[in-house]
Amino acid sequence: MEGRRIRRFGRGSQSSQTLLPLRLTRLTNAVSCWYCDFKTSVLNEPLYRYGRRHSRCLRVWFSVGLGFSLTALLGVILILLWEFGGAIHLYKGNDGMISLFNGSLFGFSSSISGLIMSLPDIGYIFLSSILSVFIHEVGHALAAASEGIQMEYIAVFLAVLFPGALVALNEECLQALPRNAALRIYCAGIWHNATFCVVCALVLFLLPSILDPFYIHGESPMVLYVSPMSPLFGYLSPHDLIISLDGTRIHNVQQWKEKVALLNWQLENLHNSGEYKGLTKINGRIGYCVPSYLIRNSMQLQLEGNYTSCPDELFALAASPCLNPAVLDNVSIEDNRARGSESIYCLNPMDVIKLRKCGDGVRTLSDQRRCSCLEEEYCFAPVQMPGLAWVEITYSRPASPGCRKLARNWLPRYENSVSGETSCVSSFTFVGDLITLGHALHLTSYEPRWLMDVGASLPNMLEKLFICAFHVSLSLALLNSLPVYFLDGECILEVILQYFNFLRPRARRKVLQWVLVGGTILSIHTFLRMLIVKF
C-alpha cells in the first residue's frame, strides 16, 4: 500500500522525478481483498492546458476559496468542541446542532431515519455523489494546474465498503511550492463543493422560470403517483390537481406538507393536553347540514367515560350550532353531554361528504358565513378522535374528457363558487392517520401546460436531483473540513503548522498527530450522537 499522500497527492510515487508537463502512458489499477481502484489519465492534458491558460484568474478564484476553506475548518473544529462540551456536561447543551447536521444528510432524512429508501432515491444519491466528487477532484486538479503542476491521474476507489476518489499529484513539485500555493491546492476541493451548493440553490430558485414555457408552477400540486396500497387509491389518479386540504387552498407541495403537519400537530396537541383528558373536540372549521332522516337512521353515540366509540366504518359527528370561530373552537364533548348524549351520532362519512356545508369556513359570494341549514336539517361537525382525523380533500381532474376544454378556467369558478363544486371539481373525505395521508401521494408543484404523460415527472426529477446534489456536496465539503486522517483537513493543517516557525519539524509532526487524533475521536463521537438522535 502506498503512503498517505500518494492516495491523493502522490507522495513517494515512482514518477516523482518526472518533469512537467507529466505524460503517463500506462496506469496499473490496484485490486485486493479490501481495496480496489480505477485510474485514468484521460483528463490530464485538457485540465492542465485550461489551468495554465487561465492561471491568473484561477489563482484569484482559489485564493478566495482558501479563505473560505480555512473559515470552514475553524468553524467545524469549534462545532466539534462545542458538541463534545455539551456531551460531558460542561454546559447545558442540546441537540440543535446535531439535528442541523442530520437535516443536511442527502436531503432524504425521513427515508433514512426509517431505514426505507426507494430505488429512485438511491439513484439520486448515486448521481449526486458522482457529480459532487468529480467537481471536488477537478477543483484540486485545476488549482494544481494554475500553479504549474499537472496531475498524474484521477482514481476512483473502494476501500472496504467506503467509496472515494483522488487526484494524484507530483509530491516533489508540491513541496517546492510556496505555502500559500499549496494551501490553494488543498482547499480547492472544499471550495468547489461549496460553490456547487450555491449553483444548486440558484438553479432550484430559478427552475420555475426556466420551465415556465412548458410548465405552470405554484397553482395546484399535481398527483404523479398513487400507490395501490394507499388509502387514497381509487379516489385520486395521476394528473389530478389538489385544490384544497381541509378548506385551505393548496398551491404547491410544500404547502401540502405543512398543512398535513399542522393538522397532525393540532390533533396530537389536543389529545395530549390535560384539559380534554382524551376527549374529542369538535372540528369547527367545517360542518355539514345533516337531514333529520339520516340522524334517525344513524347510530346514537355511546360515551364510555371520556372516550367515544364508533364502528370502524362510521365517524362521530356532534351537533354544532353556527358560532363565531372563537366560540366554536371551544365547543367540546363535555358541552354536548351537558345538552344530552343524543346530540352526538355515528354517521357514514361517504353520506356526509355529499351534503351541503355549514359552519365557520363556508362562505358565499358576499363573504357571509353560511350558518343556517334548512328546516329539516341540522349542522353537524366532525369530532376529532384519538388517532383519527376527518380531512376533506378537494381536487380537479382536468385530464378527464369533459374537462379538457375547461382545464384552464376551472380555478376562478371554484374560488367564486358558493358550493365549491363544479363539473370538474370533486371532494372526498379522508378518515384516518394523518401521517399516512402525508406519505400517500407523490406530488409535484409543476403542471404541464399541455396534457401529456411524457415529461410530467421531469420537473420533480430535476428538483430532487438538485436538492440531493446540494446536500451531498455540502456533506462532502463538511467532511473534508474535518481535522481527521486521510481527508483534506489533514493536508491543510500540515501546511498551516509550517507557518509556526518557532516549532521544530519534529514538534510540528507531534502537534499535527495530536490534533488529528483528537479531531478523529471528536468526529466519531459527533457522528455517533447523530445516529443516536436520528434513530
Short mmCIF file of N, CA and C in Angstrom, two decimals, residues 164-303:
data_model
loop_
_atom_site.label_atom_id
_atom_site.label_comp_id
_atom_site.label_asym_id
_atom_site.label_seq_id
_atom_site.Cartn_x
_atom_site.Cartn_y
_atom_site.Cartn_z
N GLY A 164 -14.66 6.33 -2.80
CA GLY A 164 -13.99 7.63 -2.78
C GLY A 164 -13.28 7.89 -4.10
N ALA A 165 -12.63 9.02 -4.17
CA ALA A 165 -11.88 9.40 -5.37
C ALA A 165 -10.67 10.20 -4.94
N LEU A 166 -9.69 10.32 -5.83
CA LEU A 166 -8.47 11.05 -5.51
C LEU A 166 -7.85 11.59 -6.77
N VAL A 167 -7.03 12.60 -6.59
CA VAL A 167 -6.19 13.15 -7.64
C VAL A 167 -4.75 12.99 -7.19
N ALA A 168 -3.94 12.30 -7.97
CA ALA A 168 -2.53 12.09 -7.62
C ALA A 168 -1.69 13.17 -8.28
N LEU A 169 -0.88 13.87 -7.48
CA LEU A 169 -0.02 14.95 -7.94
C LEU A 169 1.43 14.65 -7.57
N ASN A 170 2.33 15.29 -8.28
CA ASN A 170 3.75 15.09 -8.03
C ASN A 170 4.13 15.71 -6.70
N GLU A 171 4.65 14.89 -5.76
CA GLU A 171 4.92 15.35 -4.41
C GLU A 171 6.07 16.33 -4.34
N GLU A 172 7.14 16.10 -5.11
CA GLU A 172 8.30 17.00 -5.06
C GLU A 172 7.93 18.39 -5.54
N CYS A 173 7.11 18.45 -6.56
CA CYS A 173 6.66 19.76 -7.04
C CYS A 173 5.79 20.45 -6.00
N LEU A 174 4.96 19.69 -5.28
CA LEU A 174 4.15 20.28 -4.22
C LEU A 174 5.01 20.84 -3.10
N GLN A 175 6.06 20.10 -2.75
CA GLN A 175 6.94 20.55 -1.67
C GLN A 175 7.70 21.81 -2.07
N ALA A 176 7.94 21.98 -3.38
CA ALA A 176 8.68 23.17 -3.84
C ALA A 176 7.81 24.41 -3.93
N LEU A 177 6.50 24.26 -3.82
CA LEU A 177 5.61 25.41 -3.94
C LEU A 177 5.64 26.26 -2.67
N PRO A 178 5.34 27.56 -2.79
CA PRO A 178 5.13 28.38 -1.59
C PRO A 178 3.93 27.84 -0.79
N ARG A 179 3.91 28.15 0.49
CA ARG A 179 2.86 27.62 1.35
C ARG A 179 1.48 28.07 0.90
N ASN A 180 1.33 29.32 0.49
CA ASN A 180 0.03 29.81 0.04
C ASN A 180 -0.46 29.04 -1.18
N ALA A 181 0.46 28.74 -2.11
CA ALA A 181 0.08 28.00 -3.31
C ALA A 181 -0.36 26.58 -2.95
N ALA A 182 0.36 25.94 -2.02
CA ALA A 182 -0.04 24.59 -1.60
C ALA A 182 -1.41 24.61 -0.93
N LEU A 183 -1.65 25.63 -0.11
CA LEU A 183 -2.97 25.73 0.55
C LEU A 183 -4.09 25.92 -0.46
N ARG A 184 -3.82 26.68 -1.52
CA ARG A 184 -4.85 26.86 -2.55
C ARG A 184 -5.22 25.52 -3.18
N ILE A 185 -4.22 24.68 -3.38
CA ILE A 185 -4.49 23.36 -3.98
C ILE A 185 -5.29 22.49 -3.01
N TYR A 186 -4.88 22.45 -1.77
CA TYR A 186 -5.54 21.59 -0.79
C TYR A 186 -6.96 22.05 -0.48
N CYS A 187 -7.20 23.36 -0.55
CA CYS A 187 -8.53 23.91 -0.22
C CYS A 187 -9.47 23.96 -1.41
N ALA A 188 -8.95 23.65 -2.61
CA ALA A 188 -9.76 23.82 -3.83
C ALA A 188 -10.98 22.92 -3.84
N GLY A 189 -10.84 21.68 -3.32
CA GLY A 189 -11.98 20.76 -3.35
C GLY A 189 -13.13 21.24 -2.49
N ILE A 190 -12.81 21.68 -1.27
CA ILE A 190 -13.86 22.21 -0.38
C ILE A 190 -14.53 23.41 -1.01
N TRP A 191 -13.75 24.28 -1.59
CA TRP A 191 -14.28 25.50 -2.20
C TRP A 191 -15.20 25.17 -3.37
N HIS A 192 -14.82 24.20 -4.20
CA HIS A 192 -15.66 23.83 -5.34
C HIS A 192 -16.97 23.19 -4.88
N ASN A 193 -16.93 22.38 -3.83
CA ASN A 193 -18.17 21.81 -3.30
C ASN A 193 -19.09 22.89 -2.76
N ALA A 194 -18.53 23.88 -2.07
CA ALA A 194 -19.35 24.98 -1.56
C ALA A 194 -19.95 25.79 -2.70
N THR A 195 -19.15 26.01 -3.75
CA THR A 195 -19.65 26.75 -4.91
C THR A 195 -20.76 25.97 -5.60
N PHE A 196 -20.59 24.66 -5.68
CA PHE A 196 -21.61 23.82 -6.31
C PHE A 196 -22.92 23.87 -5.52
N CYS A 197 -22.84 23.98 -4.20
CA CYS A 197 -24.05 24.14 -3.39
C CYS A 197 -24.79 25.42 -3.77
N VAL A 198 -24.04 26.50 -3.97
CA VAL A 198 -24.66 27.77 -4.37
C VAL A 198 -25.31 27.63 -5.74
N VAL A 199 -24.63 26.94 -6.66
CA VAL A 199 -25.19 26.74 -8.00
C VAL A 199 -26.49 25.94 -7.92
N CYS A 200 -26.50 24.88 -7.13
CA CYS A 200 -27.72 24.07 -6.98
C CYS A 200 -28.86 24.91 -6.40
N ALA A 201 -28.56 25.72 -5.37
CA ALA A 201 -29.60 26.57 -4.77
C ALA A 201 -30.13 27.58 -5.78
N LEU A 202 -29.24 28.14 -6.60
CA LEU A 202 -29.66 29.12 -7.60
C LEU A 202 -30.52 28.47 -8.67
N VAL A 203 -30.14 27.26 -9.11
CA VAL A 203 -30.94 26.56 -10.11
C VAL A 203 -32.32 26.23 -9.56
N LEU A 204 -32.39 25.78 -8.31
CA LEU A 204 -33.69 25.48 -7.70
C LEU A 204 -34.56 26.73 -7.61
N PHE A 205 -33.93 27.87 -7.31
CA PHE A 205 -34.69 29.12 -7.21
C PHE A 205 -35.22 29.56 -8.58
N LEU A 206 -34.43 29.35 -9.63
CA LEU A 206 -34.81 29.80 -10.97
C LEU A 206 -35.55 28.74 -11.77
N LEU A 207 -35.67 27.53 -11.23
CA LEU A 207 -36.28 26.45 -12.00
C LEU A 207 -37.70 26.76 -12.47
N PRO A 208 -38.57 27.36 -11.64
CA PRO A 208 -39.91 27.70 -12.16
C PRO A 208 -39.86 28.63 -13.37
N SER A 209 -38.93 29.59 -13.36
CA SER A 209 -38.82 30.49 -14.51
C SER A 209 -38.24 29.79 -15.72
N ILE A 210 -37.29 28.89 -15.49
CA ILE A 210 -36.67 28.17 -16.59
C ILE A 210 -37.69 27.27 -17.29
N LEU A 211 -38.53 26.63 -16.52
CA LEU A 211 -39.52 25.69 -17.08
C LEU A 211 -40.85 26.34 -17.39
N ASP A 212 -40.96 27.65 -17.21
CA ASP A 212 -42.24 28.34 -17.39
C ASP A 212 -42.85 28.16 -18.78
N PRO A 213 -42.06 28.09 -19.87
CA PRO A 213 -42.71 27.87 -21.18
C PRO A 213 -43.43 26.54 -21.30
N PHE A 214 -43.09 25.58 -20.46
CA PHE A 214 -43.67 24.24 -20.59
C PHE A 214 -44.50 23.81 -19.39
N TYR A 215 -44.29 24.45 -18.23
CA TYR A 215 -44.97 24.01 -17.01
C TYR A 215 -45.50 25.22 -16.24
N ILE A 216 -46.63 25.02 -15.56
CA ILE A 216 -47.20 26.01 -14.66
C ILE A 216 -46.78 25.64 -13.25
N HIS A 217 -46.26 26.61 -12.52
CA HIS A 217 -45.75 26.35 -11.18
C HIS A 217 -46.54 27.13 -10.14
N GLY A 218 -46.90 26.46 -9.04
CA GLY A 218 -47.46 27.16 -7.90
C GLY A 218 -48.94 27.41 -7.95
N GLU A 219 -49.68 26.77 -8.85
CA GLU A 219 -51.14 26.93 -8.85
C GLU A 219 -51.79 25.84 -8.01
N SER A 220 -51.48 24.59 -8.33
CA SER A 220 -52.00 23.46 -7.57
C SER A 220 -51.03 22.30 -7.74
N PRO A 221 -50.75 21.57 -6.66
CA PRO A 221 -49.89 20.39 -6.81
C PRO A 221 -50.58 19.31 -7.62
N MET A 222 -49.82 18.65 -8.46
CA MET A 222 -50.36 17.61 -9.33
C MET A 222 -49.93 16.24 -8.82
N VAL A 223 -50.84 15.29 -8.90
CA VAL A 223 -50.56 13.92 -8.46
C VAL A 223 -49.74 13.23 -9.53
N LEU A 224 -48.59 12.68 -9.13
CA LEU A 224 -47.76 11.90 -10.04
C LEU A 224 -48.04 10.41 -9.92
N TYR A 225 -48.24 9.96 -8.68
CA TYR A 225 -48.40 8.52 -8.48
C TYR A 225 -49.15 8.28 -7.18
N VAL A 226 -50.06 7.31 -7.21
CA VAL A 226 -50.78 6.87 -6.02
C VAL A 226 -50.54 5.37 -5.88
N SER A 227 -49.93 4.98 -4.78
CA SER A 227 -49.64 3.57 -4.56
C SER A 227 -50.93 2.77 -4.45
N PRO A 228 -50.98 1.57 -5.02
CA PRO A 228 -52.18 0.73 -4.87
C PRO A 228 -52.48 0.39 -3.42
N MET A 229 -51.47 0.48 -2.54
CA MET A 229 -51.68 0.20 -1.12
C MET A 229 -52.13 1.43 -0.35
N SER A 230 -52.17 2.59 -1.01
CA SER A 230 -52.54 3.82 -0.34
C SER A 230 -54.04 3.88 -0.11
N PRO A 231 -54.49 4.47 1.02
CA PRO A 231 -55.93 4.63 1.24
C PRO A 231 -56.57 5.60 0.25
N LEU A 232 -55.77 6.37 -0.46
CA LEU A 232 -56.30 7.31 -1.44
C LEU A 232 -56.41 6.69 -2.83
N PHE A 233 -55.95 5.45 -2.96
CA PHE A 233 -56.04 4.78 -4.26
C PHE A 233 -57.51 4.57 -4.61
N GLY A 234 -57.88 4.94 -5.83
CA GLY A 234 -59.27 4.87 -6.26
C GLY A 234 -59.98 6.19 -6.16
N TYR A 235 -59.44 7.10 -5.34
CA TYR A 235 -60.02 8.44 -5.23
C TYR A 235 -59.24 9.45 -6.08
N LEU A 236 -57.92 9.34 -6.04
CA LEU A 236 -57.06 10.21 -6.82
C LEU A 236 -56.29 9.40 -7.85
N SER A 237 -56.02 10.04 -8.97
CA SER A 237 -55.30 9.40 -10.07
C SER A 237 -54.18 10.32 -10.54
N PRO A 238 -53.19 9.79 -11.27
CA PRO A 238 -52.15 10.66 -11.83
C PRO A 238 -52.74 11.78 -12.66
N HIS A 239 -52.14 12.96 -12.54
CA HIS A 239 -52.54 14.20 -13.23
C HIS A 239 -53.70 14.92 -12.55
N ASP A 240 -54.27 14.37 -11.47
CA ASP A 240 -55.26 15.13 -10.71
C ASP A 240 -54.57 16.29 -9.99
N LEU A 241 -55.30 17.39 -9.82
CA LEU A 241 -54.77 18.58 -9.16
C LEU A 241 -55.42 18.75 -7.79
N ILE A 242 -54.60 18.88 -6.76
CA ILE A 242 -55.11 19.11 -5.41
C ILE A 242 -55.45 20.59 -5.27
N ILE A 243 -56.70 20.89 -4.95
CA ILE A 243 -57.14 22.28 -4.82
C ILE A 243 -57.07 22.74 -3.37
N SER A 244 -57.64 21.95 -2.46
CA SER A 244 -57.66 22.37 -1.06
C SER A 244 -57.56 21.15 -0.16
N LEU A 245 -57.09 21.39 1.04
CA LEU A 245 -56.99 20.37 2.07
C LEU A 245 -57.63 20.92 3.33
N ASP A 246 -58.74 20.32 3.74
CA ASP A 246 -59.47 20.74 4.93
C ASP A 246 -59.86 22.22 4.86
N GLY A 247 -60.25 22.66 3.66
CA GLY A 247 -60.70 24.02 3.47
C GLY A 247 -59.61 25.04 3.21
N THR A 248 -58.35 24.63 3.23
CA THR A 248 -57.23 25.55 2.98
C THR A 248 -56.74 25.37 1.55
N ARG A 249 -56.66 26.45 0.82
CA ARG A 249 -56.17 26.42 -0.56
C ARG A 249 -54.71 25.98 -0.59
N ILE A 250 -54.39 25.00 -1.44
CA ILE A 250 -53.05 24.45 -1.56
C ILE A 250 -52.50 24.83 -2.94
N HIS A 251 -51.32 25.46 -2.94
CA HIS A 251 -50.71 25.89 -4.20
C HIS A 251 -49.50 25.06 -4.61
N ASN A 252 -48.81 24.43 -3.66
CA ASN A 252 -47.61 23.67 -4.01
C ASN A 252 -47.44 22.52 -3.02
N VAL A 253 -46.42 21.72 -3.27
CA VAL A 253 -46.18 20.54 -2.44
C VAL A 253 -45.81 20.93 -1.01
N GLN A 254 -45.03 22.00 -0.87
CA GLN A 254 -44.62 22.43 0.47
C GLN A 254 -45.81 22.81 1.32
N GLN A 255 -46.79 23.51 0.74
CA GLN A 255 -47.99 23.86 1.49
C GLN A 255 -48.78 22.62 1.88
N TRP A 256 -48.80 21.63 1.01
CA TRP A 256 -49.47 20.37 1.35
C TRP A 256 -48.82 19.73 2.57
N LYS A 257 -47.49 19.64 2.57
CA LYS A 257 -46.77 19.02 3.69
C LYS A 257 -46.97 19.82 4.97
N GLU A 258 -46.91 21.14 4.86
CA GLU A 258 -47.07 21.98 6.04
C GLU A 258 -48.48 21.86 6.62
N LYS A 259 -49.50 21.79 5.76
CA LYS A 259 -50.87 21.67 6.24
C LYS A 259 -51.09 20.33 6.92
N VAL A 260 -50.56 19.25 6.33
CA VAL A 260 -50.70 17.93 6.95
C VAL A 260 -49.99 17.90 8.29
N ALA A 261 -48.80 18.48 8.35
CA ALA A 261 -48.05 18.52 9.62
C ALA A 261 -48.79 19.36 10.66
N LEU A 262 -49.40 20.48 10.23
CA LEU A 262 -50.14 21.32 11.16
C LEU A 262 -51.36 20.59 11.71
N LEU A 263 -52.11 19.93 10.85
CA LEU A 263 -53.28 19.19 11.32
C LEU A 263 -52.89 18.07 12.27
N ASN A 264 -51.80 17.38 11.95
CA ASN A 264 -51.34 16.30 12.83
C ASN A 264 -50.90 16.85 14.17
N TRP A 265 -50.21 18.00 14.15
CA TRP A 265 -49.76 18.61 15.41
C TRP A 265 -50.96 19.06 16.24
N GLN A 266 -51.95 19.65 15.60
CA GLN A 266 -53.13 20.09 16.33
C GLN A 266 -53.86 18.90 16.96
N LEU A 267 -53.95 17.79 16.24
CA LEU A 267 -54.64 16.62 16.77
C LEU A 267 -53.87 16.02 17.95
N GLU A 268 -52.55 15.90 17.81
CA GLU A 268 -51.75 15.35 18.90
C GLU A 268 -51.76 16.28 20.11
N ASN A 269 -51.68 17.59 19.86
CA ASN A 269 -51.67 18.54 20.96
C ASN A 269 -53.00 18.54 21.70
N LEU A 270 -54.08 18.34 20.96
CA LEU A 270 -55.41 18.31 21.58
C LEU A 270 -55.55 17.13 22.53
N HIS A 271 -55.11 15.96 22.09
CA HIS A 271 -55.33 14.76 22.89
C HIS A 271 -54.24 14.54 23.92
N ASN A 272 -53.14 15.28 23.80
CA ASN A 272 -52.09 15.19 24.83
C ASN A 272 -52.29 16.21 25.94
N SER A 273 -53.20 17.16 25.72
CA SER A 273 -53.43 18.19 26.73
C SER A 273 -54.25 17.63 27.87
N GLY A 274 -53.97 18.08 29.07
CA GLY A 274 -54.72 17.62 30.24
C GLY A 274 -56.12 18.15 30.29
N GLU A 275 -56.38 19.22 29.57
CA GLU A 275 -57.70 19.86 29.66
C GLU A 275 -58.81 18.96 29.12
N TYR A 276 -58.49 18.22 28.03
CA TYR A 276 -59.54 17.42 27.41
C TYR A 276 -59.54 15.98 27.89
N LYS A 277 -58.40 15.51 28.44
CA LYS A 277 -58.30 14.19 29.04
C LYS A 277 -58.79 13.10 28.09
N GLY A 278 -58.36 13.22 26.84
CA GLY A 278 -58.72 12.21 25.86
C GLY A 278 -60.03 12.49 25.15
N LEU A 279 -60.75 13.51 25.60
CA LEU A 279 -62.00 13.84 24.92
C LEU A 279 -61.71 14.41 23.55
N THR A 280 -62.68 14.36 22.69
CA THR A 280 -62.54 14.86 21.34
C THR A 280 -63.16 16.23 21.23
N LYS A 281 -62.56 17.03 20.42
CA LYS A 281 -63.02 18.39 20.23
C LYS A 281 -63.69 18.53 18.87
N ILE A 282 -64.77 19.25 18.80
CA ILE A 282 -65.47 19.44 17.54
C ILE A 282 -64.59 20.23 16.58
N ASN A 283 -64.48 19.70 15.37
CA ASN A 283 -63.71 20.37 14.33
C ASN A 283 -64.54 21.54 13.83
N GLY A 284 -64.23 22.75 14.29
CA GLY A 284 -65.07 23.89 13.99
C GLY A 284 -64.82 24.53 12.66
N ARG A 285 -63.91 23.96 11.85
CA ARG A 285 -63.62 24.61 10.58
C ARG A 285 -64.73 24.40 9.56
N ILE A 286 -65.45 23.27 9.66
CA ILE A 286 -66.44 22.97 8.64
C ILE A 286 -67.52 22.08 9.24
N GLY A 287 -68.73 22.24 8.78
CA GLY A 287 -69.83 21.41 9.23
C GLY A 287 -70.68 20.99 8.03
N TYR A 288 -71.65 20.13 8.28
CA TYR A 288 -72.49 19.60 7.21
C TYR A 288 -73.94 19.63 7.67
N CYS A 289 -74.82 20.02 6.77
CA CYS A 289 -76.25 20.06 7.04
C CYS A 289 -76.82 18.64 6.89
N VAL A 290 -76.99 17.96 8.00
CA VAL A 290 -77.41 16.57 8.00
C VAL A 290 -78.94 16.52 8.08
N PRO A 291 -79.59 15.86 7.12
CA PRO A 291 -81.06 15.75 7.18
C PRO A 291 -81.50 14.93 8.39
N SER A 292 -82.70 15.18 8.81
CA SER A 292 -83.21 14.50 10.01
C SER A 292 -83.36 13.01 9.80
N TYR A 293 -83.66 12.56 8.55
CA TYR A 293 -83.84 11.12 8.34
C TYR A 293 -82.52 10.38 8.51
N LEU A 294 -81.40 11.02 8.18
CA LEU A 294 -80.10 10.38 8.39
C LEU A 294 -79.81 10.24 9.87
N ILE A 295 -80.21 11.24 10.64
CA ILE A 295 -79.98 11.19 12.09
C ILE A 295 -80.84 10.10 12.71
N ARG A 296 -82.10 10.00 12.25
CA ARG A 296 -82.97 8.97 12.82
C ARG A 296 -82.46 7.56 12.51
N ASN A 297 -81.85 7.40 11.32
CA ASN A 297 -81.37 6.08 10.91
C ASN A 297 -79.94 5.79 11.35
N SER A 298 -79.32 6.76 12.01
CA SER A 298 -77.91 6.58 12.39
C SER A 298 -77.81 5.95 13.77
N MET A 299 -76.58 5.62 14.11
CA MET A 299 -76.30 5.01 15.41
C MET A 299 -76.01 6.11 16.41
N GLN A 300 -76.77 6.11 17.52
CA GLN A 300 -76.51 7.09 18.57
C GLN A 300 -75.23 6.73 19.29
N LEU A 301 -74.38 7.75 19.49
CA LEU A 301 -73.07 7.53 20.09
C LEU A 301 -73.21 7.27 21.58
N GLN A 302 -72.48 6.25 22.04
CA GLN A 302 -72.42 5.95 23.46
C GLN A 302 -71.08 6.42 24.00
N LEU A 303 -71.10 7.17 25.06
CA LEU A 303 -69.88 7.66 25.68
C LEU A 303 -69.41 6.66 26.73
#
